[in-house]
N, CA, C and O atoms as CSV, one atom per row, in Angstrom:
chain,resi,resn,atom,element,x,y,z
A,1,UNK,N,N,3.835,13.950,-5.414
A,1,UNK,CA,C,4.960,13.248,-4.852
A,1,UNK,C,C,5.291,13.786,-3.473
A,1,UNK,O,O,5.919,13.206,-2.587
A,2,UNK,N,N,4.672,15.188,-3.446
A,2,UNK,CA,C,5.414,15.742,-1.957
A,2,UNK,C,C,4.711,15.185,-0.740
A,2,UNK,O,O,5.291,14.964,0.323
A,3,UNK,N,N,3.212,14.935,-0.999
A,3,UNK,CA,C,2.359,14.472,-0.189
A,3,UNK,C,C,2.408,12.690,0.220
A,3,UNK,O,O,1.849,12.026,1.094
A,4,UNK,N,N,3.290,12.381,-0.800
A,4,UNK,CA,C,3.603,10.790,-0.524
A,4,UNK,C,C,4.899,11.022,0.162
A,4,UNK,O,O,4.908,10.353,1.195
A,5,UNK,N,N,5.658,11.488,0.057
A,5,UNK,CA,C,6.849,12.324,1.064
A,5,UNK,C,C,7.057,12.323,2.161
A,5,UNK,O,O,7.823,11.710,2.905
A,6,UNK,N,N,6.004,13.385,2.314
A,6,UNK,CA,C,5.310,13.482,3.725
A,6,UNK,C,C,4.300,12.405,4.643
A,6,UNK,O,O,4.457,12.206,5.848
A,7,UNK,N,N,3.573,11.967,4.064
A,7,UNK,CA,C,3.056,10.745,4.555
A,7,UNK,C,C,4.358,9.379,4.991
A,7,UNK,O,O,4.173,8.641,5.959
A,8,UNK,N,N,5.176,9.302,4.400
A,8,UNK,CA,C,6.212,8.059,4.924
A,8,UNK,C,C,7.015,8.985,5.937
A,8,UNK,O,O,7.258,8.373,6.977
A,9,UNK,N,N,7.527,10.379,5.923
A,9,UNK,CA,C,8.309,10.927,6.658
A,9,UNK,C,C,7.282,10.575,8.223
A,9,UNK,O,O,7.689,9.974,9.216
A,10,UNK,N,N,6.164,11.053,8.053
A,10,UNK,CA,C,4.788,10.692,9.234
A,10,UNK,C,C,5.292,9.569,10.055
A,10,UNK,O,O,5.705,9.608,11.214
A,11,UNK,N,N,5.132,8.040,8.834
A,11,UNK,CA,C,4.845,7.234,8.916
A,11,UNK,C,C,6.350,6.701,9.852
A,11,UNK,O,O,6.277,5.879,10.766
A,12,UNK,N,N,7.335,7.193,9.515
A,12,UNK,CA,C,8.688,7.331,10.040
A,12,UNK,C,C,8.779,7.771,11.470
A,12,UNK,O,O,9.195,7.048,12.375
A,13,UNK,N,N,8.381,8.954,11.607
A,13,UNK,CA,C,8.135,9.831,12.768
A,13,UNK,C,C,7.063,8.678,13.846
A,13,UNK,O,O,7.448,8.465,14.996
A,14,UNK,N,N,6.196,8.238,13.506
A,14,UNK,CA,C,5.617,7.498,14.614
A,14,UNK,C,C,5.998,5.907,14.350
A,14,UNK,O,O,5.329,5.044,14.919
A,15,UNK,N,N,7.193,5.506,13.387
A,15,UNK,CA,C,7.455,4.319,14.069
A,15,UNK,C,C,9.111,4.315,14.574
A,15,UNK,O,O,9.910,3.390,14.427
A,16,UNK,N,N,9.325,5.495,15.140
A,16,UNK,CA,C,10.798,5.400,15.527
A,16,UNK,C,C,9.479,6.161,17.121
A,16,UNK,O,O,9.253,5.441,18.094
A,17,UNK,N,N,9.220,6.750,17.074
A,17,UNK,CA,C,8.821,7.372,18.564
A,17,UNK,C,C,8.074,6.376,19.326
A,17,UNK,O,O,7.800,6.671,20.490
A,18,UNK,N,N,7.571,4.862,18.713
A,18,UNK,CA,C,7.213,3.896,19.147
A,18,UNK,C,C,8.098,2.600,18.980
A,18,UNK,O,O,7.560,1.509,18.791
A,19,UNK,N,N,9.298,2.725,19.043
A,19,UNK,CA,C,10.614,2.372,18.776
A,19,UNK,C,C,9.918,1.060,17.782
A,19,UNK,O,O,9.951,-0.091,18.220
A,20,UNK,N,N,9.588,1.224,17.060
A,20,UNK,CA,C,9.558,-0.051,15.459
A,20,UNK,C,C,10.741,0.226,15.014
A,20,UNK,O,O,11.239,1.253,15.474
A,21,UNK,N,N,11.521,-0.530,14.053
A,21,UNK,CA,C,12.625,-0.053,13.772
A,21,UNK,C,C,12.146,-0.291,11.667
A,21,UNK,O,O,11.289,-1.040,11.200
A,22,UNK,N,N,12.891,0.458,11.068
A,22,UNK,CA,C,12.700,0.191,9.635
A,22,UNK,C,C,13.668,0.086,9.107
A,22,UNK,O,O,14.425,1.036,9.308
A,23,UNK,N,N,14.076,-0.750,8.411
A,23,UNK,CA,C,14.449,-0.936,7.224
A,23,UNK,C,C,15.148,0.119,6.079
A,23,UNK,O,O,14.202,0.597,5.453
A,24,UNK,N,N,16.017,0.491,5.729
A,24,UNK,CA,C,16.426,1.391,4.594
A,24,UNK,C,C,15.746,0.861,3.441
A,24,UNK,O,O,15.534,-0.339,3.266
A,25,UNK,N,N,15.259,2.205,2.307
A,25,UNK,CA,C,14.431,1.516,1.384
A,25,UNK,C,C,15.103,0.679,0.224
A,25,UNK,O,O,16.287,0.992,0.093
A,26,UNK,N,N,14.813,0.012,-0.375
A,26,UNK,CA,C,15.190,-1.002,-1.417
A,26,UNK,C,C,14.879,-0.300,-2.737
A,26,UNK,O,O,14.465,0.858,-2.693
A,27,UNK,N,N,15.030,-0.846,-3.775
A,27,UNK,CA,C,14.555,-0.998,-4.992
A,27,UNK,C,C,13.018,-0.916,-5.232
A,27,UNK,O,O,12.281,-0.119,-5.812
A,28,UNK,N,N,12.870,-1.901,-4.646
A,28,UNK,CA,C,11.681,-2.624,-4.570
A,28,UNK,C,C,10.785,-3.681,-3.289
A,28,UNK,O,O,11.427,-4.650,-2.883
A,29,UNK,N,N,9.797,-3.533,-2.885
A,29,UNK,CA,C,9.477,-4.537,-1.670
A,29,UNK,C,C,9.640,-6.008,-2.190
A,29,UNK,O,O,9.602,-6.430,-3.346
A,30,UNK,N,N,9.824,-6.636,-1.060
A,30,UNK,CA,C,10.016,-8.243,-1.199
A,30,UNK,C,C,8.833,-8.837,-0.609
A,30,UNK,O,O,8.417,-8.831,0.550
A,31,UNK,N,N,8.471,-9.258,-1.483
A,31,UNK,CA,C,7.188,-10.470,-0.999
A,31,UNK,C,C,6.089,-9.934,-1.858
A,31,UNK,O,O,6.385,-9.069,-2.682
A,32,UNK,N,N,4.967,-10.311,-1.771
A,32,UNK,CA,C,3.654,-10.122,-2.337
A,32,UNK,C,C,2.671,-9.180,-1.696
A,32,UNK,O,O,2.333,-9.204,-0.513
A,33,UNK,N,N,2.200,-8.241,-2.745
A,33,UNK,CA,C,1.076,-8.012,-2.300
A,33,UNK,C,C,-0.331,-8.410,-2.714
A,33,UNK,O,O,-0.049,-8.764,-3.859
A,34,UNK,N,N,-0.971,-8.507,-2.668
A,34,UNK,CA,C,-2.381,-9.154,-2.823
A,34,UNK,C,C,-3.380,-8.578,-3.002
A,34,UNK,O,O,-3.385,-7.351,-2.901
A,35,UNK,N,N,-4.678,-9.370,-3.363
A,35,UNK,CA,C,-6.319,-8.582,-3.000
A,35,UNK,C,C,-6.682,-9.954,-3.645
A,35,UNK,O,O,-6.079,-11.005,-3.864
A,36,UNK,N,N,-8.304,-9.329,-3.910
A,36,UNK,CA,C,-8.896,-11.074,-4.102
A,36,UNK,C,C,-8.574,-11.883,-5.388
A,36,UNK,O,O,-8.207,-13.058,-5.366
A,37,UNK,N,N,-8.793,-10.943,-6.811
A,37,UNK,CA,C,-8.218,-11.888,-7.590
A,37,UNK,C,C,-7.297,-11.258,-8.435
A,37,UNK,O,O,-7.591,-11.107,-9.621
A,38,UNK,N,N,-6.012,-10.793,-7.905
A,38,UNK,CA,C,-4.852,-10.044,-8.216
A,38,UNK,C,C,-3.742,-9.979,-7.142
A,38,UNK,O,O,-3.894,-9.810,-5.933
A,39,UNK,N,N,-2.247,-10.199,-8.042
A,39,UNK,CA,C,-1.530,-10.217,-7.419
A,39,UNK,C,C,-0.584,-9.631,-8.038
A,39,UNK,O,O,-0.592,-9.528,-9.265
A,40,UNK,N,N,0.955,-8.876,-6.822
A,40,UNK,CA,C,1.885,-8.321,-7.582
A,40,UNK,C,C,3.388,-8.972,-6.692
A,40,UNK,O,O,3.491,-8.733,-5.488
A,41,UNK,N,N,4.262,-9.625,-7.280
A,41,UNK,CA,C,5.869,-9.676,-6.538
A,41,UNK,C,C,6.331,-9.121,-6.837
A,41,UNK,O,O,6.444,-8.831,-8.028
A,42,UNK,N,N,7.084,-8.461,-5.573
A,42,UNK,CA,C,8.069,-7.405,-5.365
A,42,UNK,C,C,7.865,-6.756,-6.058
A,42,UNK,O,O,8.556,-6.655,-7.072
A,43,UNK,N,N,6.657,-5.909,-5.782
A,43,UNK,CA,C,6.051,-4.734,-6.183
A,43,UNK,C,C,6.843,-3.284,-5.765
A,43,UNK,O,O,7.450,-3.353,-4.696
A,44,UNK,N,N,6.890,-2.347,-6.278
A,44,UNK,CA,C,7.512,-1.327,-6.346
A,44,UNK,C,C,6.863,0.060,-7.082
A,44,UNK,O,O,6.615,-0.023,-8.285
A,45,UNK,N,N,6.637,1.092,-6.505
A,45,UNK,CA,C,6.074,1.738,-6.684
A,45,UNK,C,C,4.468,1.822,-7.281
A,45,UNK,O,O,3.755,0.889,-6.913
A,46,UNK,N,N,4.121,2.379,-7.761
A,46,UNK,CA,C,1.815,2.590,-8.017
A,46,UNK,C,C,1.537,1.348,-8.322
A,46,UNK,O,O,2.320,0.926,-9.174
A,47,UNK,N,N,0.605,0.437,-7.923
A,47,UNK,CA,C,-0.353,-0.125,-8.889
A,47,UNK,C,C,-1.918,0.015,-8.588
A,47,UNK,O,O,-2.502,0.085,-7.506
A,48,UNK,N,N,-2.431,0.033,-9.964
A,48,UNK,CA,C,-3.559,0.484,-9.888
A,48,UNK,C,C,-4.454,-0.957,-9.933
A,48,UNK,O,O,-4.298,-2.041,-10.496
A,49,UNK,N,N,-5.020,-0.634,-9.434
A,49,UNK,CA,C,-6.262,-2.147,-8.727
A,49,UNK,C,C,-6.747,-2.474,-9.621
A,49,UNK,O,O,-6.683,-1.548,-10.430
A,50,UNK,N,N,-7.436,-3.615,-10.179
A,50,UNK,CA,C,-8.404,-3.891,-10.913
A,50,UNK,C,C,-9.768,-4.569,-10.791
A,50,UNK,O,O,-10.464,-5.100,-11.656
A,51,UNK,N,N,-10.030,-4.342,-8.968
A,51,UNK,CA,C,-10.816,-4.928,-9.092
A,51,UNK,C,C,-11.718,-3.888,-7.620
A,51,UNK,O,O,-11.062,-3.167,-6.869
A,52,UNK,N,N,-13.091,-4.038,-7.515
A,52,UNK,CA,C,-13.812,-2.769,-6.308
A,52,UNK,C,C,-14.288,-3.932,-6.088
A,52,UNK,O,O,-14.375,-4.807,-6.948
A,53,UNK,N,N,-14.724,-4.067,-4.629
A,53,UNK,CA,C,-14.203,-3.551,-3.376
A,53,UNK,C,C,-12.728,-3.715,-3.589
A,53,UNK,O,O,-12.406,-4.750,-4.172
A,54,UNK,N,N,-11.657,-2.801,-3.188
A,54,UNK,CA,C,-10.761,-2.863,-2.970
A,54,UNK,C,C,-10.078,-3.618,-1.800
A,54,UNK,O,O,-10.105,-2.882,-0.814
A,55,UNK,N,N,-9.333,-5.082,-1.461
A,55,UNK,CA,C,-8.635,-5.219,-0.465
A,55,UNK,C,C,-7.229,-5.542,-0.637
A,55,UNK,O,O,-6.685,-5.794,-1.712
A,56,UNK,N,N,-6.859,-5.522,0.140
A,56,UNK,CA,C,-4.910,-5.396,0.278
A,56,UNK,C,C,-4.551,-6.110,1.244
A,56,UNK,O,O,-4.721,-5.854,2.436
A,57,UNK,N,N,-3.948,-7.204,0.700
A,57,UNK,CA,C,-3.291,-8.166,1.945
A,57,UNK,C,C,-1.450,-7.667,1.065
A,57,UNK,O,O,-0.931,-7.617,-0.050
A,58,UNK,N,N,-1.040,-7.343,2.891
A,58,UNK,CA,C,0.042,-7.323,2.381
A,58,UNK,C,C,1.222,-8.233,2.806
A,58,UNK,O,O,1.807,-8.224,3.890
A,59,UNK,N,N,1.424,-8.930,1.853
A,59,UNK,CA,C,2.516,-9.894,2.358
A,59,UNK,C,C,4.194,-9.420,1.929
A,59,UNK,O,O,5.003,-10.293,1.615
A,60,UNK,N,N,4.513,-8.202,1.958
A,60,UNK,CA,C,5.528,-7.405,1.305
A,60,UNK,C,C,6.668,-7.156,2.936
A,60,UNK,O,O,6.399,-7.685,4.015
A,61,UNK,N,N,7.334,-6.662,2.801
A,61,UNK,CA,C,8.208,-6.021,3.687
A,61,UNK,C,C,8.255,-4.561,4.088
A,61,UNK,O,O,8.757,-3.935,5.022
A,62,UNK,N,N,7.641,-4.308,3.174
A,62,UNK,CA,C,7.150,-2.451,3.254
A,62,UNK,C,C,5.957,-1.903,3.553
A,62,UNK,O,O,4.874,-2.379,3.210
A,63,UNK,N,N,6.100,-1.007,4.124
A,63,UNK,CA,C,4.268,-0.667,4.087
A,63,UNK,C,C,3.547,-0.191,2.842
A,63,UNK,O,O,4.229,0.271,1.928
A,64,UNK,N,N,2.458,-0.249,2.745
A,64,UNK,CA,C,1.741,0.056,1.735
A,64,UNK,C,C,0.327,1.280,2.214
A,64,UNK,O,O,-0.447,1.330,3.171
A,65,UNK,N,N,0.547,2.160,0.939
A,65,UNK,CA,C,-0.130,3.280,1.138
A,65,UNK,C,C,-1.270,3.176,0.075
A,65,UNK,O,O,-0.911,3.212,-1.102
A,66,UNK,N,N,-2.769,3.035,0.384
A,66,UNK,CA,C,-3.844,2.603,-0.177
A,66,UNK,C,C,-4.793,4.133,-0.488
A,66,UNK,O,O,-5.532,4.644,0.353
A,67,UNK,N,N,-4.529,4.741,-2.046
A,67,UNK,CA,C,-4.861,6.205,-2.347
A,67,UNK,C,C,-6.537,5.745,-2.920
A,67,UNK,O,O,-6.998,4.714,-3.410
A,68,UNK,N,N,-6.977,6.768,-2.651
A,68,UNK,CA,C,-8.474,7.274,-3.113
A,68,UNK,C,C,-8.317,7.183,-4.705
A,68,UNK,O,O,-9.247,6.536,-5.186
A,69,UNK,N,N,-7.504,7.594,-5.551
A,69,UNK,CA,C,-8.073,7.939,-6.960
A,69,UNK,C,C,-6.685,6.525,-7.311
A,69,UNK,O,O,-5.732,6.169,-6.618
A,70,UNK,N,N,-7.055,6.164,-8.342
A,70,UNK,CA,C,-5.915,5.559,-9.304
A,70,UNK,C,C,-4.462,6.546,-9.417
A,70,UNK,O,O,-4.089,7.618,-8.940
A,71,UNK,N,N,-3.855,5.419,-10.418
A,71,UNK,CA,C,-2.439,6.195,-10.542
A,71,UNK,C,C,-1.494,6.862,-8.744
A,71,UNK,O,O,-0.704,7.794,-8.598
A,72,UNK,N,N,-1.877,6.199,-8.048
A,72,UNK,CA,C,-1.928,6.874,-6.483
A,72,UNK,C,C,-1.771,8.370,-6.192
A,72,UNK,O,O,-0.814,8.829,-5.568
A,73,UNK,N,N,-2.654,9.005,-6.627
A,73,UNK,CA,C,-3.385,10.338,-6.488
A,73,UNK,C,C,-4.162,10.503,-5.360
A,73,UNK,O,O,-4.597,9.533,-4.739
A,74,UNK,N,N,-4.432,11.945,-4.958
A,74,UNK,CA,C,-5.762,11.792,-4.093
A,74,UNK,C,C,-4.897,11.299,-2.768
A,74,UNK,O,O,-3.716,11.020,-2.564
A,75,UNK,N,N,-6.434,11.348,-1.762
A,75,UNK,CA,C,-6.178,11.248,-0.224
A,75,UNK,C,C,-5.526,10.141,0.050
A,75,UNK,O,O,-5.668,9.391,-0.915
A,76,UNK,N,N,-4.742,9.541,1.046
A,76,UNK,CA,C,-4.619,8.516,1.549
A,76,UNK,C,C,-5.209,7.988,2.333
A,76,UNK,O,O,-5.106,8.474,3.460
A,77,UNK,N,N,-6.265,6.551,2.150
A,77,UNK,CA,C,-7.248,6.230,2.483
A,77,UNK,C,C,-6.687,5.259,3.626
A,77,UNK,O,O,-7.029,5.821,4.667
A,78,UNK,N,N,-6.085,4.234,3.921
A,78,UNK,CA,C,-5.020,3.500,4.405
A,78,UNK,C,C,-3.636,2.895,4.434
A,78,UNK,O,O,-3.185,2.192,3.529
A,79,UNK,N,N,-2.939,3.253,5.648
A,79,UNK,CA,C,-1.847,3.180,5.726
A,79,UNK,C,C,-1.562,1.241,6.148
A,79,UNK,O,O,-1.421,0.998,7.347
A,80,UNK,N,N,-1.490,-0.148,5.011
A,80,UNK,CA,C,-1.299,-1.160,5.557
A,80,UNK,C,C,0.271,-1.489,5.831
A,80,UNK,O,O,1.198,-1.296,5.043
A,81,UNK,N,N,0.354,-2.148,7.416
A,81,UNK,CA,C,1.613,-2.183,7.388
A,81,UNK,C,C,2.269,-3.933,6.946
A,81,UNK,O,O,1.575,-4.926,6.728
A,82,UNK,N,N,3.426,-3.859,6.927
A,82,UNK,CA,C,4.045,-5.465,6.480
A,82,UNK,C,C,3.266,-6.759,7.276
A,82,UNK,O,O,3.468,-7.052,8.454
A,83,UNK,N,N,2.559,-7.290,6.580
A,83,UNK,CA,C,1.850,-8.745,7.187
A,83,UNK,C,C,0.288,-8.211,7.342
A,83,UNK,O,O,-0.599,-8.915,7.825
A,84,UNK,N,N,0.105,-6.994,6.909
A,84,UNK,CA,C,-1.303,-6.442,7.621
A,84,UNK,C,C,-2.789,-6.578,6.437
A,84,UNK,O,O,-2.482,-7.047,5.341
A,85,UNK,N,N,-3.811,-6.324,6.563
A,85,UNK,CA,C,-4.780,-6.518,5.721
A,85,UNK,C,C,-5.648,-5.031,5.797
A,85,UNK,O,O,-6.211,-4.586,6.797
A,86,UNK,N,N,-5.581,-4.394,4.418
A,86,UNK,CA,C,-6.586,-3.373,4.555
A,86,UNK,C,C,-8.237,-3.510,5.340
A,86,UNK,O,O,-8.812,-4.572,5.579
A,87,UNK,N,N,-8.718,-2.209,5.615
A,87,UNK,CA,C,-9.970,-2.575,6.556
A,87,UNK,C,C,-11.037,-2.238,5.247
A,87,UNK,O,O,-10.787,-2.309,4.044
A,88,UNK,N,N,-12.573,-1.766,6.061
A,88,UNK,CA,C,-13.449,-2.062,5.387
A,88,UNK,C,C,-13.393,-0.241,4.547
A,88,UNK,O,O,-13.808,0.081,3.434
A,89,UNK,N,N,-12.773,0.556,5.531
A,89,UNK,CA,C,-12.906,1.527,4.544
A,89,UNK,C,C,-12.693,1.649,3.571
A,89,UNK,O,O,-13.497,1.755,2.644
A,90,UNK,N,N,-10.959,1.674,3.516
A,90,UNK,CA,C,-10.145,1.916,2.199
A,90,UNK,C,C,-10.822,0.863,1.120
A,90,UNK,O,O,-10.620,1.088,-0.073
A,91,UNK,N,N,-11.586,-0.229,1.485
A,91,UNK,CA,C,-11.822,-1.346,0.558
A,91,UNK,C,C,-13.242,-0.393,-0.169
A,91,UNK,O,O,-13.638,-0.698,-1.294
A,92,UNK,N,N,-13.814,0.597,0.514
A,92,UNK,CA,C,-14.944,1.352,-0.532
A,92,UNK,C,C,-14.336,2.614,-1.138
A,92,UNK,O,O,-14.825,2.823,-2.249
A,93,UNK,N,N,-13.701,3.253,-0.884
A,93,UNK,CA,C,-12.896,3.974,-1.734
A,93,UNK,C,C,-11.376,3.850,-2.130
A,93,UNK,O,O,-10.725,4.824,-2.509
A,94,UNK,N,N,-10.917,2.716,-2.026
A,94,UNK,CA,C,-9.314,2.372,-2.469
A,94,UNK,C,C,-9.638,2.523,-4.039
A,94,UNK,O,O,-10.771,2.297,-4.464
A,95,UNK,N,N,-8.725,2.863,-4.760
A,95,UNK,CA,C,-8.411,2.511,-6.269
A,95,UNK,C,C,-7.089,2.206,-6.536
A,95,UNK,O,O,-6.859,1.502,-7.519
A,96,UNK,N,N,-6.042,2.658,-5.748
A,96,UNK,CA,C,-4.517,2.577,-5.901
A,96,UNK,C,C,-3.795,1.969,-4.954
A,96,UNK,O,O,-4.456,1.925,-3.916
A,97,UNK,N,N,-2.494,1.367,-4.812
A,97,UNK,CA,C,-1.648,1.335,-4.002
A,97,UNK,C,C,-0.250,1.654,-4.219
A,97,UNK,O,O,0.379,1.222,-5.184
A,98,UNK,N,N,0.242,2.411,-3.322
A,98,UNK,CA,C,1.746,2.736,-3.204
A,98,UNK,C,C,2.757,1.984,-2.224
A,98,UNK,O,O,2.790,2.082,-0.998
A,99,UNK,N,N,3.766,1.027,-3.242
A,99,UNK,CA,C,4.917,0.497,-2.212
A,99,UNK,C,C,6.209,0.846,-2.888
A,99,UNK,O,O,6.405,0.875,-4.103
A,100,UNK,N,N,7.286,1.176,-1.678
A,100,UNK,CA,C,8.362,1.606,-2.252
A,100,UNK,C,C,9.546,0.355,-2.106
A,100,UNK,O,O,10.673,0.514,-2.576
């Protein structure tokens, strides 16, 4: 948990020093997130993928943090932001995603 912590505190730190502005967190994100044949609304916290190659369209309001192992463990492979589409990496080692 400390390392998901730290990664949004990051993620914080370079979108206020590039004046993005954010949002206070919710409950839960609003909107959808995606991949090819799976979907989640107003997703909120881990879900674990069910399907390799891993991709992530995110149609949510939050960013989404795309972990190496399931259960969102492990490295953080990509950081997708609101409206954005994971790349080709995270899509060979993604197994998880984290939205808050």
């Amino acid at each position: 948990m400390g390392s998901r912590l730290a990664a949004v505190a990051g993620l914080l730190a370079i979108a206020v020093g590039s004046g993005v502005g954010l949002a206070a967190p919710a409950s839960a994100a609003h909107g959808e997130l995606r991949g090819k044949h799976w979907f989640v609304t107003n997703p909120s916290g881990c879900v674990n993928v069910p399907e390799l190659p891993l991709k992530v369209y995110n149609f949510t309001n939050e960013y989404a943090l795309v972990y190496q192992n399931r259960d969102c463990t492990g490295a953080i492979a990509e950081v997708v932001a609101p409206g954005g589409t994971s790349g080709d990496f995270s899509a060979s080692i993604g197994r998880s995603v984290w939205v808050d």
